[in-house]
Coordinates of C-alpha atoms in Angstrom, one line a residue:
Chain A
X1 CA -71.0 30.8 -8.4
X2 CA -70.5 27.2 -7.3
X3 CA -71.1 25.5 -10.6
X4 CA -69.4 28.1 -12.7
X5 CA -66.2 27.9 -10.6
X6 CA -66.2 24.1 -10.3
X7 CA -66.8 23.5 -14.0
X8 CA -64.1 25.9 -15.0
X9 CA -61.7 24.1 -12.8
X10 CA -62.8 20.7 -14.2
X11 CA -62.4 21.8 -17.8
X12 CA -59.1 23.8 -17.3
X13 CA -57.5 20.9 -15.5
X14 CA -58.9 18.2 -17.7
X15 CA -55.9 18.4 -20.0
X16 CA -57.9 18.8 -23.2
X17 CA -57.5 22.6 -23.9
X18 CA -54.1 23.5 -22.6
X19 CA -51.9 26.0 -24.5
X20 CA -50.4 26.7 -26.9
X21 CA -52.9 25.5 -29.4
X22 CA -55.7 28.1 -29.9
X23 CA -59.3 26.8 -29.6
X24 CA -61.9 26.5 -32.4
X25 CA -65.2 26.5 -30.5
X26 CA -68.1 25.0 -32.5
X27 CA -71.0 27.3 -31.7
X28 CA -74.6 26.5 -32.5
X29 CA -76.0 29.0 -30.0
X30 CA -77.5 26.2 -27.9
X31 CA -76.9 26.0 -24.2
X32 CA -74.1 23.5 -24.5
X33 CA -72.0 25.4 -27.0
X34 CA -72.6 28.7 -25.3
X35 CA -71.3 27.1 -22.1
X36 CA -68.2 25.7 -23.8
X37 CA -67.4 29.0 -25.5
X38 CA -67.6 30.8 -22.2
X39 CA -65.4 28.2 -20.5
X40 CA -62.9 28.4 -23.3
X41 CA -62.7 32.2 -23.0
X42 CA -62.3 32.1 -19.2
X43 CA -59.7 29.3 -19.3
X44 CA -57.6 30.6 -22.2
X45 CA -58.6 34.3 -22.9
X46 CA -60.6 35.6 -25.8
X47 CA -57.6 36.0 -28.1
X48 CA -57.0 32.2 -28.0
X49 CA -60.5 31.4 -29.1
X50 CA -62.2 31.4 -32.5
X51 CA -65.9 30.6 -32.7
X52 CA -67.3 28.8 -35.7
X53 CA -71.0 29.0 -36.5
X54 CA -72.6 27.2 -39.5
X55 CA -75.8 28.7 -40.8
X56 CA -77.4 25.9 -42.8
X57 CA -80.4 27.9 -43.8
X58 CA -82.6 24.9 -43.1
X59 CA -85.1 26.8 -40.9
X60 CA -86.5 30.4 -41.0
X61 CA -85.0 31.1 -37.6
X62 CA -81.5 30.0 -38.6
X63 CA -80.4 33.6 -39.5
X64 CA -81.6 34.6 -36.0
X65 CA -79.3 31.9 -34.6
X66 CA -76.4 33.4 -36.6
X67 CA -77.2 36.9 -35.3
X68 CA -77.4 35.6 -31.8
X69 CA -73.9 34.1 -32.1
X70 CA -72.6 37.3 -33.6
X71 CA -73.8 39.4 -30.6
X72 CA -72.5 36.8 -28.2
X73 CA -69.0 36.8 -29.7
X74 CA -68.9 40.5 -30.1
X75 CA -69.7 40.9 -26.4
X76 CA -67.0 38.3 -25.4
X77 CA -64.4 39.8 -27.8
X78 CA -64.1 36.6 -29.6
X79 CA -63.4 36.2 -33.4
X80 CA -66.4 34.6 -35.1
X81 CA -66.3 32.7 -38.4
X82 CA -69.8 32.1 -39.9
X83 CA -70.2 29.6 -42.7
X84 CA -73.2 29.5 -45.0
X85 CA -73.0 26.4 -47.1
X86 CA -75.1 25.9 -50.1
X87 CA -77.9 23.4 -49.3
X88 CA -77.8 20.4 -51.6
X89 CA -80.6 19.8 -54.1
X90 CA -81.0 16.2 -53.2
X91 CA -83.7 15.1 -50.8
X92 CA -81.0 13.0 -49.0
X93 CA -80.1 12.9 -45.4
X94 CA -79.8 16.6 -44.4
X95 CA -78.7 15.8 -40.9
X96 CA -75.7 13.9 -42.2
X97 CA -75.0 16.7 -44.7
X98 CA -75.1 19.3 -41.9
X99 CA -72.8 17.2 -39.7
X100 CA -70.3 16.7 -42.5
X101 CA -70.3 20.4 -43.4
X102 CA -69.8 21.4 -39.8
X103 CA -67.0 19.1 -39.1
X104 CA -65.3 19.8 -42.4
X105 CA -65.4 23.5 -41.7
X106 CA -64.0 23.0 -38.2
X107 CA -61.2 20.8 -39.5
X108 CA -60.2 23.3 -42.2
X109 CA -60.1 26.2 -39.7
X110 CA -58.3 24.2 -37.0
X111 CA -55.7 23.0 -39.6
X112 CA -55.1 26.6 -40.8
X113 CA -54.6 27.9 -37.2
X114 CA -53.0 24.7 -35.8
X115 CA -55.9 24.7 -33.3
X116 CA -57.8 22.3 -31.1
X117 CA -61.6 22.0 -31.9
X118 CA -63.8 22.0 -28.9
X119 CA -67.5 20.9 -28.9
X120 CA -70.2 21.2 -26.2
X121 CA -71.0 17.5 -26.1
X122 CA -72.2 16.6 -22.6
X123 CA -72.6 13.3 -20.6
X124 CA -76.2 13.3 -21.7
X125 CA -75.1 13.4 -25.4
X126 CA -72.7 10.6 -24.6
X127 CA -75.5 8.4 -23.2
X128 CA -77.8 9.2 -26.1
X129 CA -75.0 8.3 -28.5
X130 CA -74.3 5.0 -26.8
X131 CA -78.0 4.0 -26.6
X132 CA -78.6 5.1 -30.2
X133 CA -75.7 3.0 -31.5
X134 CA -76.6 0.1 -29.3
X135 CA -80.0 0.0 -31.0
X136 CA -78.7 0.7 -34.5
X137 CA -75.7 -1.6 -34.9
X138 CA -74.3 -4.8 -33.3
X139 CA -70.8 -4.0 -32.1
X140 CA -68.8 -3.4 -28.9
X141 CA -67.5 -0.2 -30.6
X142 CA -71.0 1.1 -30.4
X143 CA -70.9 1.0 -26.7
X144 CA -67.6 2.9 -26.4
X145 CA -69.3 6.2 -27.1
X146 CA -67.6 9.4 -28.2
X147 CA -63.9 10.0 -27.3
X148 CA -62.8 12.9 -25.1
X149 CA -60.0 13.5 -27.6
X150 CA -60.1 12.4 -31.3
X151 CA -57.3 13.9 -33.3
X152 CA -57.7 17.7 -33.2
X153 CA -61.2 17.3 -31.7
X154 CA -61.7 17.6 -27.9
X155 CA -65.0 17.3 -25.9
X156 CA -64.2 18.8 -22.5
X157 CA -67.8 18.6 -21.3
X158 CA -68.2 14.9 -21.9
X159 CA -68.3 14.2 -18.2
X160 CA -70.6 17.1 -17.4
X161 CA -74.4 16.7 -17.4
X162 CA -76.8 18.9 -19.4
X163 CA -78.3 19.9 -16.0
X164 CA -74.9 21.2 -14.9
X165 CA -74.4 23.0 -18.2
X166 CA -77.8 24.7 -17.7
X167 CA -76.9 25.7 -14.1
X168 CA -73.6 27.1 -15.4
X169 CA -75.3 29.2 -18.0
X170 CA -77.8 30.5 -15.5
X171 CA -75.2 31.3 -12.9
X172 CA -73.1 33.1 -15.5
X173 CA -76.1 35.0 -16.8
X174 CA -75.6 33.6 -20.3
X175 CA -78.5 33.5 -22.8
X176 CA -78.9 30.7 -25.3
X177 CA -81.1 29.7 -28.2
X178 CA -83.5 26.8 -27.5
X179 CA -82.4 23.7 -29.4
X180 CA -81.1 25.3 -32.6
X181 CA -79.7 22.0 -33.7
X182 CA -82.8 20.0 -32.9
X183 CA -83.9 19.9 -36.5
X184 CA -80.6 18.4 -37.5
X185 CA -80.8 15.8 -34.9
X186 CA -83.7 14.1 -36.5
X187 CA -86.4 11.7 -35.3
X188 CA -84.2 8.9 -33.9
X189 CA -82.0 11.1 -31.8
X190 CA -85.0 12.9 -30.3
X191 CA -86.7 9.7 -29.6
X192 CA -83.6 8.5 -27.7
X193 CA -83.5 11.7 -25.7
X194 CA -87.2 12.1 -24.9
X195 CA -88.3 8.4 -25.0
X196 CA -85.5 6.0 -24.3
X197 CA -83.4 7.8 -21.8
X198 CA -86.3 8.7 -19.5
X199 CA -87.4 5.0 -19.6
X200 CA -83.9 3.9 -18.7
X201 CA -83.8 6.3 -15.8
X202 CA -87.1 5.0 -14.6
X203 CA -85.5 1.5 -14.2
X204 CA -82.8 2.7 -11.9
X205 CA -82.0 6.1 -10.4
X206 CA -78.3 5.8 -11.4
X207 CA -79.0 4.3 -14.9
X208 CA -77.4 7.1 -16.9
X209 CA -74.2 7.1 -14.7
X210 CA -74.1 3.3 -14.9
X211 CA -74.2 3.4 -18.7
X212 CA -71.4 5.9 -18.8
X213 CA -69.3 3.8 -16.4
X214 CA -69.9 0.7 -18.4
X215 CA -68.7 2.6 -21.5
X216 CA -65.6 3.7 -19.7
X217 CA -64.9 0.1 -18.6
X218 CA -65.3 -1.1 -22.2
X219 CA -63.0 1.6 -23.5
X220 CA -60.3 0.3 -21.1
X221 CA -60.9 -3.2 -22.3
X222 CA -60.8 -2.1 -25.9
X223 CA -57.3 -0.9 -25.3
X224 CA -56.3 -4.3 -24.0
X225 CA -57.8 -6.0 -26.9
X226 CA -56.3 -3.5 -29.4
X227 CA -52.9 -4.2 -28.0
X228 CA -53.5 -8.0 -28.5
X229 CA -54.4 -7.4 -32.1
X230 CA -51.4 -5.2 -32.7
X231 CA -49.2 -7.9 -31.2
X232 CA -50.6 -10.4 -33.7
X233 CA -49.7 -8.1 -36.6
X234 CA -46.4 -6.7 -35.5
X235 CA -44.2 -8.8 -37.7
X236 CA -42.5 -10.6 -34.8
X237 CA -43.9 -14.0 -36.0
X238 CA -43.2 -15.7 -39.3
X239 CA -45.5 -13.3 -41.3
X240 CA -44.4 -9.8 -42.3
X241 CA -45.7 -6.8 -40.4
X242 CA -49.4 -6.1 -41.0
X243 CA -50.0 -9.7 -42.1
X244 CA -50.6 -12.9 -40.2
X245 CA -49.9 -16.6 -40.8
X246 CA -53.2 -18.2 -41.8
X247 CA -52.7 -21.1 -39.5
X248 CA -52.2 -18.7 -36.6
X249 CA -55.3 -16.7 -37.6
X250 CA -57.4 -19.9 -37.7
X251 CA -56.5 -20.9 -34.2
X252 CA -57.1 -17.5 -32.5
X253 CA -60.1 -17.2 -30.2
X254 CA -63.2 -16.1 -32.3
X255 CA -63.3 -12.6 -30.9
X256 CA -59.6 -11.9 -31.4
X257 CA -59.9 -13.4 -34.9
X258 CA -62.7 -10.9 -35.7
X259 CA -60.7 -8.0 -34.3
X260 CA -57.6 -9.0 -36.3
X261 CA -59.6 -9.2 -39.6
X262 CA -61.2 -5.9 -38.9
X263 CA -57.8 -4.3 -38.4
X264 CA -56.5 -5.8 -41.6
X265 CA -59.5 -4.5 -43.6
X266 CA -59.4 -1.1 -42.0
X267 CA -55.7 -0.7 -42.7
X268 CA -56.1 -1.8 -46.4
X269 CA -59.0 0.6 -46.9
X270 CA -57.6 3.5 -45.0
X271 CA -60.9 3.9 -43.2
X272 CA -63.3 1.7 -41.2
X273 CA -64.8 -1.1 -43.3
X274 CA -68.2 -1.7 -41.7
X275 CA -68.9 -5.3 -40.9
X276 CA -65.6 -6.8 -42.2
X277 CA -65.3 -8.7 -38.9
X278 CA -68.3 -10.9 -39.6
X279 CA -66.3 -12.7 -42.3
X280 CA -63.7 -14.0 -39.8
X281 CA -65.0 -17.6 -39.7
X282 CA -65.1 -17.8 -43.5
X283 CA -61.6 -16.4 -43.8
X284 CA -60.4 -18.9 -41.2
X285 CA -61.9 -21.6 -43.4
X286 CA -60.2 -20.5 -46.7
X287 CA -58.0 -23.2 -48.2
X288 CA -54.4 -22.3 -48.9
X289 CA -53.2 -21.0 -52.2
X290 CA -54.4 -17.8 -53.8
X291 CA -57.9 -17.7 -52.2
X292 CA -59.7 -14.5 -51.9
X293 CA -62.8 -13.3 -50.1
X294 CA -64.7 -10.1 -50.4
X295 CA -64.9 -8.2 -47.1
X296 CA -67.1 -5.4 -48.5
X297 CA -66.3 -1.8 -49.2
X298 CA -63.8 -2.7 -52.0
X299 CA -61.5 -4.7 -49.7
X300 CA -60.6 -8.4 -50.1
X301 CA -58.9 -10.9 -47.8
X302 CA -56.1 -12.6 -49.7
X303 CA -54.5 -15.9 -48.6
X304 CA -51.2 -16.6 -50.4
X305 CA -48.4 -19.0 -49.4
X306 CA -50.0 -19.5 -46.0
X307 CA -50.0 -15.8 -45.2
X308 CA -53.2 -13.8 -44.8
X309 CA -53.5 -10.1 -45.8
X310 CA -56.1 -7.6 -46.9
X311 CA -56.0 -5.4 -50.0
X312 CA -58.1 -3.1 -52.0
X313 CA -59.8 -4.4 -55.2
X314 CA -57.5 -3.7 -58.2
Chain B
X1 CA -96.7 -27.0 -38.3
X2 CA -93.8 -24.9 -39.6
X3 CA -92.8 -23.3 -36.3
X4 CA -93.4 -26.4 -34.2
X5 CA -91.1 -28.5 -36.4
X6 CA -88.4 -25.9 -36.8
X7 CA -88.2 -25.1 -33.1
X8 CA -88.0 -28.8 -32.2
X9 CA -85.1 -29.2 -34.6
X10 CA -83.4 -26.1 -33.3
X11 CA -83.7 -27.2 -29.7
X12 CA -82.9 -30.9 -30.3
X13 CA -79.8 -30.0 -32.3
X14 CA -78.7 -27.2 -30.1
X15 CA -76.6 -29.5 -28.0
X16 CA -78.1 -28.4 -24.6
X17 CA -80.5 -31.3 -23.8
X18 CA -78.8 -34.4 -25.2
X19 CA -79.0 -37.8 -23.4
X20 CA -78.4 -39.4 -21.1
X21 CA -79.1 -36.7 -18.4
X22 CA -82.8 -36.5 -17.7
X23 CA -84.4 -33.0 -17.8
X24 CA -85.9 -31.0 -15.0
X25 CA -88.2 -28.6 -16.7
X26 CA -89.0 -25.5 -14.6
X27 CA -92.7 -25.0 -15.1
X28 CA -94.6 -21.8 -14.1
X29 CA -97.5 -22.5 -16.5
X30 CA -96.7 -19.5 -18.6
X31 CA -96.3 -19.7 -22.4
X32 CA -92.5 -20.0 -22.3
X33 CA -92.3 -22.8 -19.8
X34 CA -95.2 -24.7 -21.4
X35 CA -93.4 -24.5 -24.8
X36 CA -90.1 -25.7 -23.2
X37 CA -91.9 -28.6 -21.5
X38 CA -93.5 -29.7 -24.7
X39 CA -90.2 -29.5 -26.6
X40 CA -88.4 -31.5 -23.9
X41 CA -91.0 -34.2 -24.1
X42 CA -90.9 -34.3 -27.9
X43 CA -87.1 -34.3 -28.0
X44 CA -86.4 -36.8 -25.2
X45 CA -89.7 -38.6 -24.4
X46 CA -91.9 -38.1 -21.4
X47 CA -89.9 -40.6 -19.2
X48 CA -86.8 -38.5 -19.5
X49 CA -88.6 -35.3 -18.2
X50 CA -89.5 -34.2 -14.7
X51 CA -91.5 -30.9 -14.3
X52 CA -91.0 -28.7 -11.3
X53 CA -93.6 -26.2 -10.3
X54 CA -93.2 -23.9 -7.3
X55 CA -96.5 -22.6 -5.8
X56 CA -95.4 -19.6 -3.8
X57 CA -98.9 -18.8 -2.5
X58 CA -98.3 -15.1 -3.2
X59 CA -101.6 -14.6 -5.2
X60 CA -105.1 -16.1 -4.9
X61 CA -104.8 -17.6 -8.4
X62 CA -101.5 -19.4 -7.6
X63 CA -103.3 -22.6 -6.7
X64 CA -105.0 -22.5 -10.0
X65 CA -101.6 -22.2 -11.7
X66 CA -100.5 -25.4 -9.8
X67 CA -103.7 -27.2 -10.8
X68 CA -103.1 -26.1 -14.4
X69 CA -99.6 -27.5 -14.3
X70 CA -100.9 -30.8 -12.8
X71 CA -103.4 -31.3 -15.6
X72 CA -100.8 -30.4 -18.2
X73 CA -98.3 -32.9 -16.9
X74 CA -100.9 -35.6 -16.4
X75 CA -101.9 -35.2 -20.1
X76 CA -98.3 -35.4 -21.2
X77 CA -97.4 -38.3 -19.0
X78 CA -94.8 -36.3 -17.3
X79 CA -93.8 -36.6 -13.6
X80 CA -94.6 -33.4 -11.7
X81 CA -93.0 -32.2 -8.5
X82 CA -94.8 -29.3 -6.9
X83 CA -93.1 -27.4 -4.1
X84 CA -95.1 -25.2 -1.7
X85 CA -92.5 -23.2 0.3
X86 CA -93.4 -21.3 3.5
X87 CA -93.6 -17.6 2.7
X88 CA -91.2 -15.6 4.9
X89 CA -92.6 -13.3 7.5
X90 CA -90.4 -10.4 6.5
X91 CA -91.6 -7.7 4.2
X92 CA -88.3 -8.1 2.2
X93 CA -87.8 -8.7 -1.5
X94 CA -90.4 -11.4 -2.3
X95 CA -89.2 -11.6 -5.9
X96 CA -85.6 -12.4 -4.8
X97 CA -87.0 -14.9 -2.3
X98 CA -89.2 -16.6 -5.0
X99 CA -86.2 -16.9 -7.4
X100 CA -83.9 -18.3 -4.8
X101 CA -86.5 -20.9 -3.7
X102 CA -87.2 -21.9 -7.3
X103 CA -83.6 -22.3 -8.3
X104 CA -82.7 -24.1 -5.0
X105 CA -85.5 -26.6 -5.5
X106 CA -84.4 -27.2 -9.1
X107 CA -80.8 -27.6 -8.1
X108 CA -81.7 -30.2 -5.4
X109 CA -83.9 -32.2 -7.8
X110 CA -81.3 -32.1 -10.6
X111 CA -78.6 -33.2 -8.2
X112 CA -80.7 -36.1 -7.0
X113 CA -81.5 -37.3 -10.5
X114 CA -78.2 -36.2 -12.2
X115 CA -80.4 -34.1 -14.5
X116 CA -80.1 -31.0 -16.6
X117 CA -82.4 -28.1 -15.6
X118 CA -84.1 -26.5 -18.5
X119 CA -85.9 -23.1 -18.4
X120 CA -88.1 -21.3 -20.9
X121 CA -86.0 -18.1 -21.0
X122 CA -86.4 -16.5 -24.5
X123 CA -84.4 -14.0 -26.6
X124 CA -86.9 -11.3 -25.3
X125 CA -86.0 -12.3 -21.7
X126 CA -82.3 -12.0 -22.6
X127 CA -82.7 -8.5 -24.0
X128 CA -84.7 -7.5 -21.0
X129 CA -82.0 -8.9 -18.7
X130 CA -79.3 -7.1 -20.5
X131 CA -81.1 -3.7 -20.5
X132 CA -82.1 -4.1 -16.9
X133 CA -78.5 -4.9 -15.9
X134 CA -77.2 -2.1 -18.1
X135 CA -79.4 0.4 -16.2
X136 CA -78.7 -1.1 -12.8
X137 CA -75.0 -1.8 -12.6
X138 CA -71.8 -0.5 -14.3
X139 CA -70.1 -3.6 -15.7
X140 CA -69.3 -5.3 -18.9
X141 CA -70.6 -8.5 -17.3
X142 CA -74.0 -6.8 -17.2
X143 CA -74.0 -6.8 -21.0
X144 CA -73.1 -10.4 -21.4
X145 CA -76.6 -11.6 -20.5
X146 CA -77.7 -15.0 -19.4
X147 CA -75.6 -18.0 -20.4
X148 CA -77.1 -20.8 -22.6
X149 CA -75.4 -23.3 -20.3
X150 CA -74.5 -22.5 -16.7
X151 CA -73.5 -25.6 -14.8
X152 CA -76.5 -27.9 -14.7
X153 CA -78.7 -25.2 -16.0
X154 CA -79.6 -24.9 -19.8
X155 CA -81.7 -22.3 -21.6
X156 CA -82.5 -23.9 -25.0
X157 CA -84.9 -21.1 -26.0
X158 CA -82.5 -18.2 -25.5
X159 CA -82.2 -17.6 -29.2
X160 CA -86.0 -17.9 -29.8
X161 CA -88.3 -14.9 -29.6
X162 CA -91.4 -14.7 -27.4
X163 CA -93.4 -14.3 -30.6
X164 CA -92.0 -17.6 -31.9
X165 CA -92.8 -19.3 -28.6
X166 CA -96.4 -18.0 -28.8
X167 CA -96.7 -19.3 -32.4
X168 CA -95.3 -22.6 -31.3
X169 CA -97.9 -23.0 -28.5
X170 CA -100.7 -22.0 -30.8
X171 CA -99.6 -24.4 -33.5
X172 CA -99.3 -27.2 -31.0
X173 CA -102.7 -26.4 -29.4
X174 CA -101.1 -25.8 -26.0
X175 CA -102.9 -23.7 -23.4
X176 CA -101.0 -21.5 -20.9
X177 CA -101.7 -19.3 -18.0
X178 CA -101.2 -15.6 -18.7
X179 CA -98.1 -14.2 -16.9
X180 CA -98.2 -16.4 -13.8
X181 CA -94.8 -15.1 -12.9
X182 CA -95.6 -11.4 -13.5
X183 CA -96.0 -10.7 -9.9
X184 CA -92.6 -12.1 -9.1
X185 CA -91.0 -10.0 -11.8
X186 CA -91.7 -6.8 -10.1
X187 CA -91.9 -3.2 -11.2
X188 CA -88.5 -2.8 -12.8
X189 CA -88.7 -5.8 -14.9
X190 CA -92.1 -5.0 -16.2
X191 CA -91.0 -1.4 -16.9
X192 CA -88.1 -2.8 -19.0
X193 CA -90.5 -5.1 -20.9
X194 CA -93.3 -2.6 -21.5
X195 CA -91.5 0.7 -21.5
X196 CA -87.8 0.4 -22.3
X197 CA -87.8 -2.4 -25.0
X198 CA -90.6 -0.8 -27.1
X199 CA -88.7 2.5 -26.9
X200 CA -85.5 0.8 -28.1
X201 CA -87.4 -0.9 -30.9
X202 CA -88.8 2.5 -32.0
X203 CA -85.2 3.7 -32.6
X204 CA -84.3 1.0 -35.0
X205 CA -86.3 -1.9 -36.4
X206 CA -83.4 -4.4 -35.7
X207 CA -82.7 -3.0 -32.2
X208 CA -83.5 -6.1 -30.3
X209 CA -81.4 -8.3 -32.6
X210 CA -78.6 -5.7 -32.4
X211 CA -78.5 -5.8 -28.6
X212 CA -78.4 -9.7 -28.7
X213 CA -75.6 -9.6 -31.3
X214 CA -73.6 -7.1 -29.3
X215 CA -74.0 -9.3 -26.2
X216 CA -72.7 -12.3 -28.2
X217 CA -69.7 -10.3 -29.4
X218 CA -68.9 -9.2 -25.8
X219 CA -69.2 -12.8 -24.6
X220 CA -66.6 -13.8 -27.2
X221 CA -64.4 -11.0 -26.0
X222 CA -64.9 -11.9 -22.4
X223 CA -63.4 -15.3 -23.3
X224 CA -60.3 -13.7 -24.7
X225 CA -60.0 -11.4 -21.6
X226 CA -60.6 -14.3 -19.2
X227 CA -57.8 -16.2 -20.9
X228 CA -55.5 -13.3 -20.4
X229 CA -56.4 -13.1 -16.7
X230 CA -55.8 -16.8 -16.3
X231 CA -52.4 -16.5 -17.9
X232 CA -51.4 -13.8 -15.3
X233 CA -52.3 -16.1 -12.5
X234 CA -51.1 -19.5 -13.8
X235 CA -48.0 -19.7 -11.7
X236 CA -45.7 -19.6 -14.7
X237 CA -44.1 -16.3 -13.5
X238 CA -42.3 -15.7 -10.2
X239 CA -45.5 -15.7 -8.2
X240 CA -47.2 -19.0 -7.1
X241 CA -50.4 -20.1 -8.9
X242 CA -53.4 -17.9 -8.1
X243 CA -51.2 -14.9 -7.0
X244 CA -49.3 -12.3 -8.9
X245 CA -46.2 -10.2 -8.4
X246 CA -47.3 -6.8 -7.3
X247 CA -44.9 -5.1 -9.7
X248 CA -46.4 -7.0 -12.6
X249 CA -49.9 -6.1 -11.3
X250 CA -49.1 -2.5 -11.2
X251 CA -47.9 -2.3 -14.8
X252 CA -50.9 -4.1 -16.3
X253 CA -53.3 -2.1 -18.5
X254 CA -56.1 -0.7 -16.2
X255 CA -58.7 -3.0 -17.6
X256 CA -56.7 -6.2 -17.2
X257 CA -55.7 -5.1 -13.7
X258 CA -59.3 -4.8 -12.8
X259 CA -60.1 -8.2 -14.2
X260 CA -57.2 -9.8 -12.4
X261 CA -58.2 -8.3 -9.0
X262 CA -61.8 -9.3 -9.5
X263 CA -60.6 -12.9 -10.2
X264 CA -58.4 -12.9 -7.1
X265 CA -61.3 -11.7 -5.0
X266 CA -63.9 -14.1 -6.4
X267 CA -61.6 -17.0 -5.9
X268 CA -60.9 -16.1 -2.3
X269 CA -64.6 -15.6 -1.5
X270 CA -65.8 -18.6 -3.5
X271 CA -68.4 -16.4 -5.1
X272 CA -68.5 -13.1 -7.1
X273 CA -67.4 -10.2 -4.9
X274 CA -69.5 -7.3 -6.3
X275 CA -67.3 -4.3 -7.1
X276 CA -63.9 -5.6 -6.0
X277 CA -62.5 -4.5 -9.4
X278 CA -63.0 -0.8 -8.5
X279 CA -60.1 -1.1 -6.0
X280 CA -57.6 -2.0 -8.6
X281 CA -55.9 1.4 -8.7
X282 CA -55.7 1.5 -5.0
X283 CA -54.3 -2.0 -4.8
X284 CA -51.7 -1.1 -7.5
X285 CA -50.6 1.8 -5.2
X286 CA -50.1 -0.3 -2.1
X287 CA -46.6 0.0 -0.7
X288 CA -44.7 -3.3 -0.2
X289 CA -44.7 -5.2 3.1
X290 CA -47.8 -6.5 4.8
X291 CA -50.2 -4.0 3.3
X292 CA -53.9 -4.9 3.2
X293 CA -57.0 -3.4 1.5
X294 CA -60.6 -4.3 2.1
X295 CA -62.2 -5.4 -1.2
X296 CA -65.7 -5.7 0.3
X297 CA -67.8 -8.8 1.1
X298 CA -65.3 -10.1 3.7
X299 CA -62.3 -10.3 1.3
X300 CA -59.0 -8.4 1.5
X301 CA -56.1 -7.8 -0.9
X302 CA -52.9 -8.7 0.8
X303 CA -49.4 -7.6 -0.4
X304 CA -46.6 -9.6 1.2
X305 CA -43.0 -9.9 0.0
X306 CA -43.9 -8.3 -3.3
X307 CA -46.6 -10.9 -4.0
X308 CA -50.3 -9.9 -4.2
X309 CA -53.1 -12.3 -3.2
X310 CA -56.6 -12.1 -1.8
X311 CA -57.9 -13.8 1.3
X312 CA -61.0 -13.9 3.5
X313 CA -61.1 -12.0 6.7
X314 CA -59.9 -14.1 9.5

């Protein structure tokens, strides 16, 4: 039971699932979520765990997945919540819809029980996420990957490979459903997993670990940079808190200027404003006195009396 | 002549090849270096350009490459220097040997003529370099890619795609040798070009541009972080210039700590000390009074009277 013992120790001591908060385990029935559920029960006891399965009804076999999850939870003595959302009529992005439904259901349940949500995301998922974002959008943030802890959400297996998870399930005699979420993942994600990652691994035997390590280094650096941004907006200068003197903004290094503008835009919108940072040079070039510049997503940069701020469109 | 005119303007106005320094054009005979040579001559005149070809003698056709370069330069009225290094007996890394020989020859020639070295590296080479390094080594530096200007070396085509270079050569009626450097590039590089890059492009149509843009953002951020490191070592605190109080070092954010230690090690060695940064936590944990820690590559961290420095092994 080498892997089973080692992984339990790693997860139990990882600081992500400690008491007293109960755990909402997102359960697709695939090997990763089956492993996570088993670890949650072993670490915290069945009474502290609630499993959440979402049956999207997108495939004929999806009800079998739901039945599999029901047997699994019954055997483990774990409470199971199964959601069956109504599929939208639109021919829009079903993967995005399924993801939104899943996380919204988990957030509601976790809120009601004051619980921590745990997912089965592995190191392989992390690498795939990083590479997918690297290809899809120009940004350092893309390279940071998923967080181990993000509000109520925890990803205790993010440092564990899919191979280790498989070995765990086999050692523990756990059954799983093959790729029940595959359909949701879509073409691009599968292409990353089955095309891009193997090509990367062919370049260098440690390629996957190297990508993960680079992401970790960038997360550290992001902390340093975030602290710099916060210091520019902390109100200790001549501008009020959350604003910045335009003259100061204009003389910042380009990268810091971009980060400061992004922070202003995000704070004004109450959510990330995609691409606001790319207007940093234009904002630096605004002339004084009531100038405005659209940053996208309903947010504007406003320069007034030498002070720069961002605000929502009226 | 749309591409030919546009590319000449881009390169001539790019600020990398302006007078008075003459240009040493590294010429393999491949499409990229043939394009760069032609642009150099058009921008600065044949008298201001010296071509450098290295005939490694690694393949039967290599003398044909040298002959091709001789005809090309004769036709363009450009001085050509051809080097024929003696191939080493060892069965070591011939690619690394060829690269070292090539750059050493260019550096000698540029030094003697007080010239700028220009290479034909394209945006495609840049993406390949970034992805290769991403796979091969864990580091933000890996993602920064090649610099447009690095001492005497300039890469005026770094923002130009291989497809644009090919279109340029065709418009200008320039012949080239197919992949004369292919053999030098080796398995990994070819696998990146023909395996990894196409897979990445299959994920997202703008994937290559997104990687380049991300690298540019990281280069900007690296400037900000480098300035932070320099400020820690500028001698304005209680430690002399180029050193840091150990107490201060230990309280820096992890990323900044790593960057500071790397800078200390590089400065002591007079060259990059691979992996010195990974000892940052250990160095922070040193106890006061004459402690030493090996940082690799013949460099040690030394803690003395509360001040941290790096020095070469005696």
